[in-house]
Coordinates of C-alpha atoms and ligand atoms in Angstrom, one line a residue:
M633 CA -69.3 58.2 -109.8
K634 CA -65.6 59.1 -110.4
V635 CA -64.9 62.4 -112.2
E636 CA -61.2 62.8 -113.1
F637 CA -59.6 66.2 -112.6
Y638 CA -58.5 66.2 -116.2
K639 CA -58.7 64.1 -119.3
H640 CA -56.7 65.0 -122.4
N641 CA -58.4 65.3 -125.7
V642 CA -55.9 63.6 -127.9
G643 CA -57.7 61.5 -130.6
Q644 CA -56.8 59.1 -133.3
Q645 CA -56.1 61.8 -135.9
D646 CA -53.6 63.4 -133.5
I647 CA -52.0 60.0 -133.0
D648 CA -51.8 59.3 -136.7
N649 CA -50.1 62.7 -137.2
V650 CA -47.5 61.8 -134.7
V651 CA -47.0 58.4 -136.2
E652 CA -46.4 60.1 -139.6
V653 CA -43.6 62.1 -138.1
L654 CA -42.2 59.1 -136.4
N655 CA -42.1 57.3 -139.8
S656 CA -40.3 60.3 -141.3
L657 CA -36.6 61.1 -141.3
F658 CA -36.7 64.2 -139.1
L659 CA -37.8 64.1 -135.5
T660 CA -36.3 67.3 -134.0
T661 CA -37.1 70.9 -134.9
G662 CA -38.0 71.0 -138.6
E663 CA -40.8 71.6 -141.1
V664 CA -43.6 70.4 -138.8
V665 CA -42.5 72.9 -136.1
S666 CA -42.4 75.7 -138.7
E667 CA -45.9 74.8 -139.9
F668 CA -47.2 74.8 -136.3
E669 CA -45.4 78.2 -135.7
Y670 CA -47.0 79.6 -138.8
K671 CA -50.5 78.4 -138.0
F672 CA -50.3 79.3 -134.3
S673 CA -49.3 82.9 -135.3
R674 CA -52.2 83.0 -137.8
Y675 CA -54.6 81.8 -135.1
L676 CA -53.4 84.5 -132.8
D677 CA -53.3 87.1 -135.5
C678 CA -49.7 88.0 -134.7
R679 CA -46.5 87.8 -136.9
Y680 CA -44.1 85.3 -135.3
T681 CA -44.2 82.2 -133.1
V682 CA -41.1 80.3 -131.8
G683 CA -41.8 76.7 -130.5
V684 CA -39.9 75.7 -127.3
T685 CA -40.1 72.9 -124.7
S686 CA -42.3 74.6 -122.1
C687 CA -43.8 77.9 -121.0
T688 CA -41.1 78.2 -118.4
A689 CA -38.5 78.1 -121.2
A690 CA -40.6 80.5 -123.2
L691 CA -40.7 83.0 -120.3
H692 CA -37.0 82.6 -119.6
L693 CA -35.9 83.1 -123.2
S694 CA -38.3 86.0 -123.7
L695 CA -36.8 87.8 -120.8
L696 CA -33.3 87.2 -122.1
A697 CA -34.3 88.2 -125.7
C698 CA -35.6 91.5 -124.3
G699 CA -32.3 92.1 -122.5
I700 CA -33.5 91.5 -119.0
G701 CA -30.9 90.3 -116.5
P702 CA -29.0 90.9 -113.2
G703 CA -29.9 94.1 -111.4
D704 CA -33.3 94.4 -113.2
E705 CA -36.7 94.1 -111.6
V706 CA -39.7 92.6 -113.2
I707 CA -43.2 93.3 -111.9
T708 CA -45.6 90.4 -111.7
T709 CA -48.3 88.8 -109.7
P710 CA -48.1 86.4 -106.7
M711 CA -51.3 84.6 -107.7
T712 CA -49.9 82.4 -110.5
F713 CA -47.9 79.2 -110.9
I714 CA -44.3 79.5 -109.7
A715 CA -43.0 79.4 -113.3
S716 CA -44.0 83.0 -113.9
A717 CA -41.7 84.3 -111.1
N718 CA -39.1 81.6 -111.3
S719 CA -38.3 82.5 -114.9
V720 CA -37.5 86.0 -113.8
I721 CA -35.0 84.6 -111.3
H722 CA -33.6 82.2 -114.0
A723 CA -32.9 85.3 -116.1
G724 CA -30.9 86.7 -113.2
A725 CA -33.5 89.5 -112.4
T726 CA -35.7 90.0 -109.4
P727 CA -39.5 89.4 -109.4
V728 CA -41.5 92.2 -107.7
F729 CA -45.0 91.3 -106.8
V730 CA -48.1 93.5 -107.0
D731 CA -51.4 92.3 -105.5
V732 CA -54.4 91.1 -107.5
E733 CA -58.0 92.1 -108.1
P734 CA -60.5 90.3 -105.9
E735 CA -63.0 89.7 -108.8
T736 CA -60.7 88.2 -111.4
A737 CA -57.5 87.3 -109.5
N738 CA -55.5 89.0 -112.2
I739 CA -52.8 91.6 -111.4
N740 CA -54.3 94.9 -110.1
V741 CA -53.2 97.3 -112.8
D742 CA -53.8 100.3 -110.5
L743 CA -51.1 99.1 -108.2
I744 CA -48.4 98.6 -110.9
E745 CA -47.1 102.2 -111.0
G746 CA -46.5 102.2 -107.2
A747 CA -44.1 99.2 -107.6
I748 CA -42.0 100.8 -110.4
T749 CA -38.4 101.8 -109.3
A750 CA -35.3 102.9 -111.3
K751 CA -34.5 99.2 -111.6
T752 CA -37.8 98.1 -113.2
K753 CA -37.4 96.8 -116.7
A754 CA -40.5 94.8 -117.4
I755 CA -44.0 93.9 -116.5
L756 CA -45.0 90.2 -116.6
P757 CA -48.8 90.0 -116.5
V758 CA -50.3 86.6 -116.1
H759 CA -53.7 86.0 -117.9
L760 CA -55.0 83.8 -115.0
Y761 CA -57.3 80.9 -115.6
G762 CA -57.8 82.1 -119.2
Q763 CA -59.0 85.7 -118.6
M764 CA -56.6 88.4 -120.0
C765 CA -55.3 91.3 -117.8
D766 CA -56.2 94.8 -118.9
M767 CA -53.5 95.0 -121.7
K768 CA -54.5 98.4 -122.9
K769 CA -53.8 99.9 -119.4
I770 CA -50.6 97.8 -119.0
R771 CA -49.3 98.9 -122.4
A772 CA -50.0 102.6 -121.5
I773 CA -48.0 102.2 -118.2
A774 CA -45.2 100.4 -120.0
D775 CA -44.9 103.1 -122.6
R776 CA -44.9 105.8 -120.0
Y777 CA -42.0 104.2 -118.1
H778 CA -40.2 102.5 -121.1
L779 CA -40.8 99.0 -119.9
I780 CA -41.0 95.7 -121.7
I781 CA -44.1 93.5 -121.4
I782 CA -43.8 89.7 -121.4
E783 CA -47.2 88.1 -121.2
D784 CA -47.7 84.8 -119.4
A785 CA -50.4 83.5 -121.6
A786 CA -50.0 79.8 -120.5
H787 CA -53.8 79.7 -119.8
A788 CA -55.0 82.1 -122.5
I789 CA -54.5 80.8 -126.0
E790 CA -58.2 81.5 -127.0
A791 CA -58.6 84.7 -124.9
S792 CA -59.3 88.2 -125.9
R793 CA -60.2 91.4 -124.1
D794 CA -61.3 94.7 -125.6
G795 CA -60.6 93.1 -128.9
I796 CA -56.9 92.5 -128.0
R797 CA -55.4 89.0 -128.0
P798 CA -52.2 87.7 -126.4
A799 CA -49.0 88.9 -128.2
Q800 CA -50.8 91.9 -129.8
L801 CA -49.9 94.6 -127.1
G802 CA -47.1 92.7 -125.2
D803 CA -43.6 92.5 -126.6
A804 CA -43.8 88.7 -126.3
A805 CA -46.5 86.3 -125.1
C806 CA -45.6 82.9 -123.7
F807 CA -47.8 79.8 -124.0
S808 CA -47.8 76.3 -122.4
F809 CA -48.6 73.0 -124.0
Y810 CA -48.2 71.1 -120.7
A811 CA -50.3 67.9 -120.2
T812 CA -53.4 69.7 -118.8
K813 CA -53.4 72.8 -121.1
N814 CA -56.0 73.6 -123.7
I815 CA -53.8 72.1 -126.4
T816 CA -51.0 69.8 -125.3
S817 CA -47.9 67.9 -126.4
G818 CA -47.4 66.5 -122.9
E819 CA -44.7 69.2 -122.4
G820 CA -44.2 72.1 -124.7
G821 CA -44.4 75.9 -125.1
A822 CA -44.1 78.8 -127.5
V823 CA -43.4 82.5 -127.6
S824 CA -45.5 84.7 -130.0
T825 CA -44.5 88.2 -130.9
N826 CA -44.9 90.9 -133.5
N827 CA -41.2 91.9 -133.1
E828 CA -39.0 90.3 -135.8
E829 CA -35.8 91.0 -133.8
I830 CA -37.1 89.3 -130.7
A831 CA -38.3 86.3 -132.8
E832 CA -34.9 85.9 -134.5
K833 CA -33.1 86.1 -131.2
L834 CA -35.5 83.5 -129.6
K835 CA -34.8 81.1 -132.5
K836 CA -31.1 81.2 -131.6
L837 CA -31.5 81.3 -127.9
R838 CA -33.7 78.1 -128.0
L839 CA -30.8 76.2 -129.6
H840 CA -27.5 77.1 -127.8
G841 CA -27.2 80.4 -129.7
M842 CA -26.4 78.5 -132.9
S843 CA -26.7 80.4 -136.1
K844 CA -28.4 77.4 -137.9
G845 CA -30.7 74.7 -136.6
A846 CA -30.5 71.0 -137.6
A847 CA -33.0 71.5 -140.5
D848 CA -30.9 74.3 -142.0
R849 CA -27.7 72.3 -141.6
Y850 CA -28.8 69.1 -143.2
S851 CA -31.4 70.0 -145.7
K852 CA -29.1 70.3 -148.8
R853 CA -25.3 70.4 -148.4
Y854 CA -23.8 70.5 -145.0
E855 CA -23.5 74.1 -143.8
H856 CA -21.2 75.3 -141.1
W857 CA -22.7 77.1 -138.1
D858 CA -21.5 79.6 -135.6
M859 CA -22.4 80.1 -132.0
E860 CA -23.4 83.8 -131.8
M861 CA -24.6 84.0 -128.1
L862 CA -25.0 81.7 -125.1
G863 CA -28.3 80.0 -125.5
W864 CA -30.2 77.0 -124.0
K865 CA -31.5 73.7 -125.3
Y866 CA -35.2 74.5 -125.4
N867 CA -36.2 73.7 -129.0
M868 CA -39.6 72.1 -129.8
S869 CA -39.5 68.8 -131.8
N870 CA -41.5 67.8 -134.8
I871 CA -43.1 65.1 -132.7
Q872 CA -44.5 67.7 -130.3
A873 CA -45.5 70.0 -133.2
A874 CA -47.5 67.2 -135.0
L875 CA -49.5 66.6 -131.8
L876 CA -50.3 70.3 -131.5
L877 CA -51.1 71.0 -135.1
S878 CA -54.1 68.8 -135.3
Q879 CA -55.5 70.0 -131.9
L880 CA -55.1 73.6 -133.1
G881 CA -57.7 72.7 -135.8
R882 CA -60.4 72.1 -133.2
I883 CA -59.3 74.6 -130.6
E884 CA -62.5 76.8 -130.8
Q885 CA -64.8 73.7 -130.8
N886 CA -63.1 72.6 -127.5
W887 CA -63.3 76.1 -126.1
Q888 CA -67.1 76.2 -126.8
R889 CA -67.6 73.0 -124.8
R890 CA -65.5 74.3 -121.9
E891 CA -67.5 77.6 -122.1
Q892 CA -70.8 75.6 -121.8
I893 CA -69.4 73.7 -118.7
C894 CA -68.3 76.9 -117.0
E895 CA -71.7 78.5 -117.6
M896 CA -73.3 75.5 -116.0
Y897 CA -71.0 75.9 -112.9
E898 CA -71.6 79.7 -112.8
E899 CA -75.3 79.4 -113.0
A900 CA -75.4 76.7 -110.3
F901 CA -73.3 78.8 -107.8
E902 CA -74.7 82.2 -108.7
E903 CA -76.9 82.5 -105.6
D904 CA -74.8 80.3 -103.4
S905 CA -74.1 81.6 -99.9
V906 CA -70.8 79.6 -99.4
V907 CA -69.3 79.2 -102.8
T908 CA -68.1 82.2 -104.9
C909 CA -66.9 82.2 -108.5
L910 CA -64.5 84.7 -110.0
K911 CA -65.9 87.0 -112.7
V912 CA -65.4 87.0 -116.4
L913 CA -65.7 90.6 -117.4
P914 CA -68.2 91.6 -120.1
N915 CA -65.5 92.9 -122.6
S916 CA -63.5 89.7 -122.2
K917 CA -63.5 86.2 -123.8
S918 CA -61.9 83.9 -121.2
A919 CA -60.0 80.9 -122.7
R920 CA -61.7 79.0 -119.9
H921 CA -58.6 77.0 -118.9
L922 CA -59.3 76.5 -115.2
F923 CA -62.6 76.8 -113.3
T924 CA -62.0 77.8 -109.7
I925 CA -64.4 78.4 -106.8
L926 CA -63.7 80.2 -103.6
V927 CA -64.9 78.8 -100.2
P928 CA -64.2 80.0 -96.7
P929 CA -60.4 79.6 -96.1
K930 CA -60.8 77.7 -92.8
R931 CA -62.9 75.1 -94.4
R932 CA -61.1 74.8 -97.8
D933 CA -58.9 71.8 -97.1
S934 CA -61.7 69.8 -95.5
I935 CA -64.1 70.7 -98.3
M936 CA -61.5 69.6 -100.8
G937 CA -61.0 66.3 -99.0
Q938 CA -64.7 65.6 -99.1
F939 CA -64.8 66.3 -102.9
Q940 CA -62.1 63.8 -103.3
E941 CA -63.9 61.2 -101.1
S942 CA -66.9 61.7 -103.4
G943 CA -64.7 60.8 -106.4
I944 CA -64.1 64.3 -107.8
G945 CA -60.6 65.3 -108.8
V946 CA -59.6 68.7 -107.5
A947 CA -56.5 71.0 -107.4
V948 CA -55.4 74.3 -105.8
N949 CA -54.5 76.9 -108.4
F950 CA -52.6 78.5 -106.8
Q951 CA -51.1 79.1 -103.4
A952 CA -49.8 82.7 -103.3
I953 CA -46.2 82.4 -104.4
H954 CA -44.7 84.9 -101.9
L955 CA -45.7 82.6 -99.0
L956 CA -43.8 79.6 -100.4
T957 CA -40.6 78.7 -98.4
F958 CA -38.1 79.7 -101.1
Y959 CA -39.7 83.1 -101.7
R960 CA -40.0 83.8 -98.0
Q961 CA -36.4 82.9 -97.3
T962 CA -34.9 84.5 -100.3
F963 CA -36.9 87.8 -100.4
G964 CA -38.2 88.1 -96.9
Y965 CA -41.9 88.0 -97.8
E966 CA -44.4 87.6 -95.1
R967 CA -48.1 87.0 -94.8
G968 CA -50.1 90.2 -95.0
M969 CA -48.0 91.7 -97.9
Y970 CA -50.4 90.8 -100.7
P971 CA -53.7 90.2 -98.9
I972 CA -56.0 89.6 -101.8
A973 CA -53.7 87.0 -103.4
E974 CA -53.3 85.4 -100.0
K975 CA -57.1 85.2 -99.5
I976 CA -57.6 83.7 -102.9
G977 CA -54.7 81.2 -102.4
D978 CA -56.3 80.1 -99.1
S979 CA -59.9 79.8 -100.5
T980 CA -59.5 78.4 -104.0
I981 CA -60.4 75.0 -105.3
T982 CA -60.3 74.0 -109.0
L983 CA -63.1 71.9 -110.3
P984 CA -62.8 69.5 -113.3
L985 CA -63.0 71.3 -116.7
Y986 CA -62.3 69.7 -120.1
P987 CA -64.3 69.0 -123.3
K988 CA -64.7 65.3 -122.5
L989 CA -66.6 66.1 -119.3
S990 CA -70.2 65.0 -119.8
N991 CA -73.3 67.0 -118.6
E992 CA -74.0 64.2 -116.2
E993 CA -70.5 64.5 -114.6
V994 CA -70.9 68.3 -114.4
Q995 CA -74.2 67.9 -112.6
Y996 CA -72.7 65.4 -110.2
V997 CA -69.8 67.8 -109.4
I998 CA -72.4 70.6 -108.8
K999 CA -74.5 68.3 -106.5
V1000 CA -71.4 67.3 -104.5
V1001 CA -70.2 70.9 -104.2
K1002 CA -73.6 72.0 -102.9
E1003 CA -74.0 69.1 -100.5
V1004 CA -70.5 69.4 -99.0
T1005 CA -70.4 73.1 -98.6
T1006 CA -73.9 73.3 -97.0
S1007 CA -73.3 70.5 -94.6
Ligands
PLP72 C1 -49.6 80.6 -115.3 C2 -48.6 79.6 -115.7 N1 -47.4 80.0 -116.2 C3 -46.5 79.2 -116.6 C4 -46.6 77.8 -116.5 C5 -45.5 76.9 -116.9 O1 -45.8 76.1 -118.0 P1 -44.9 74.9 -118.4 O2 -45.2 73.8 -117.5 O3 -45.2 74.7 -119.8 O4 -43.5 75.3 -118.2 C6 -47.8 77.3 -116.0 C7 -48.0 75.9 -115.9 O5 -48.9 75.3 -115.5 C8 -48.8 78.2 -115.6 O6 -50.0 77.7 -115.1

C-alpha cells in the first residue's frame, strides 16, 4: 500500500469557483478577496482580515505594521518552521528564542519573562501543529511589559484554547494557505486583527504603500493614487480567494475528519513503549494540522527510512531552528541552548493527516509504525 504524506482536498466546486473568476474581468485583488476577508473574519470572530501571498508575508507585514524594526528584539520559539523567525529578520529586528514545553512543543510561557530585555518589542508565539499557546498568559506578560503580540497561526485556523481563538488576544494573527495547509490556495496567507489601524496599514503595506488598490482605481472613474509608505507586493489575488472561499465553507467538516484520524493514532500509540505523542490539553481544541510522533533520536532517521520503504510519506516538522547553519553562524547558537526543542527536533516524525485518508490507510500507517519501531 502507498499512503501519500498529503493529498489536498480541492474539489469540483472549488475548481468551478476559480473558473468563474478566470472568466471574469478582475483577476487580482478585488471583490472576491474582500468577500474571503469578510468571511474569514466572521469565522474567526474577529474584525478584520487582510489577504496576502503567504504566511511569511503576513508575519513580515504584521511586524512592520506594528512598528517593529532595526534594534528591536522579538521573542519566539526555535521549534517552528523557519518562516516564523526569518520574518523577524526580514523586518530588520532580531529573533530571541525561548525553549518549548515537552508535552506540547509550544513556547514555554514561564520562560518568556526571563528573555525580555530593554530591546524587546514583541512576542511571536507559534500555535504549533494546530494547538494554541497559552494566549491568556502571553497577553498578561505583554501588557505588563508593553509588548506587541504577533501570533503565527499558520497551523491553527480552527483552534481555540480557554475559549480564545487566534487574533482575539494577539495584536495580529498570521495564517498560511500553503499547499499542505488546512485550507489552501497553493500559496497564500492572511493577517487577522481586531485593530483597525493595523488592518488599514496592512492593506497599504501589501501593495507598495499605495493609497488605492487596483479595484478602487478602476471601478468607476480613474482615481489618482499616492504612495504613502514603502510597502511590498504581497496582495492576494481573486483567483486565490475563490479557491479559499469554498473550502472555508467545509472547514469544520474537514477538521472533524482530521480529529477522528488523530484520535485513531493517539489510541494506537497510547501504551506504546517506543512511540510518544504530544498532548492536546483538555481546555484546547487543536486545529489538527500536523500529527507528529516522537521516537528515540538515535533511531529517528532509520525509522523514517523504513516508513518510506513501506510506502508511507513522512516529514520532519521541525528541526530546531537555532541549530540550522544560518542561525548558528549569524547568532552564535550552539547545541544545548534550547534542549527541549533540540530533543523534539531530533525525535519527531510527522505522519500522514488529511481528510481524504481512509480508515484502512490509517490502520496501515499504525501497523507499520508498530512493526518498525518494535523491530
Ligand atoms: C509555523 C509556520 N509558520 C509560517 C509558515 C509559512 O507559511 P507560508 O509558506 O505561507 O509562508 C509555515 C509554513 O509551513 C509554518 O509551518
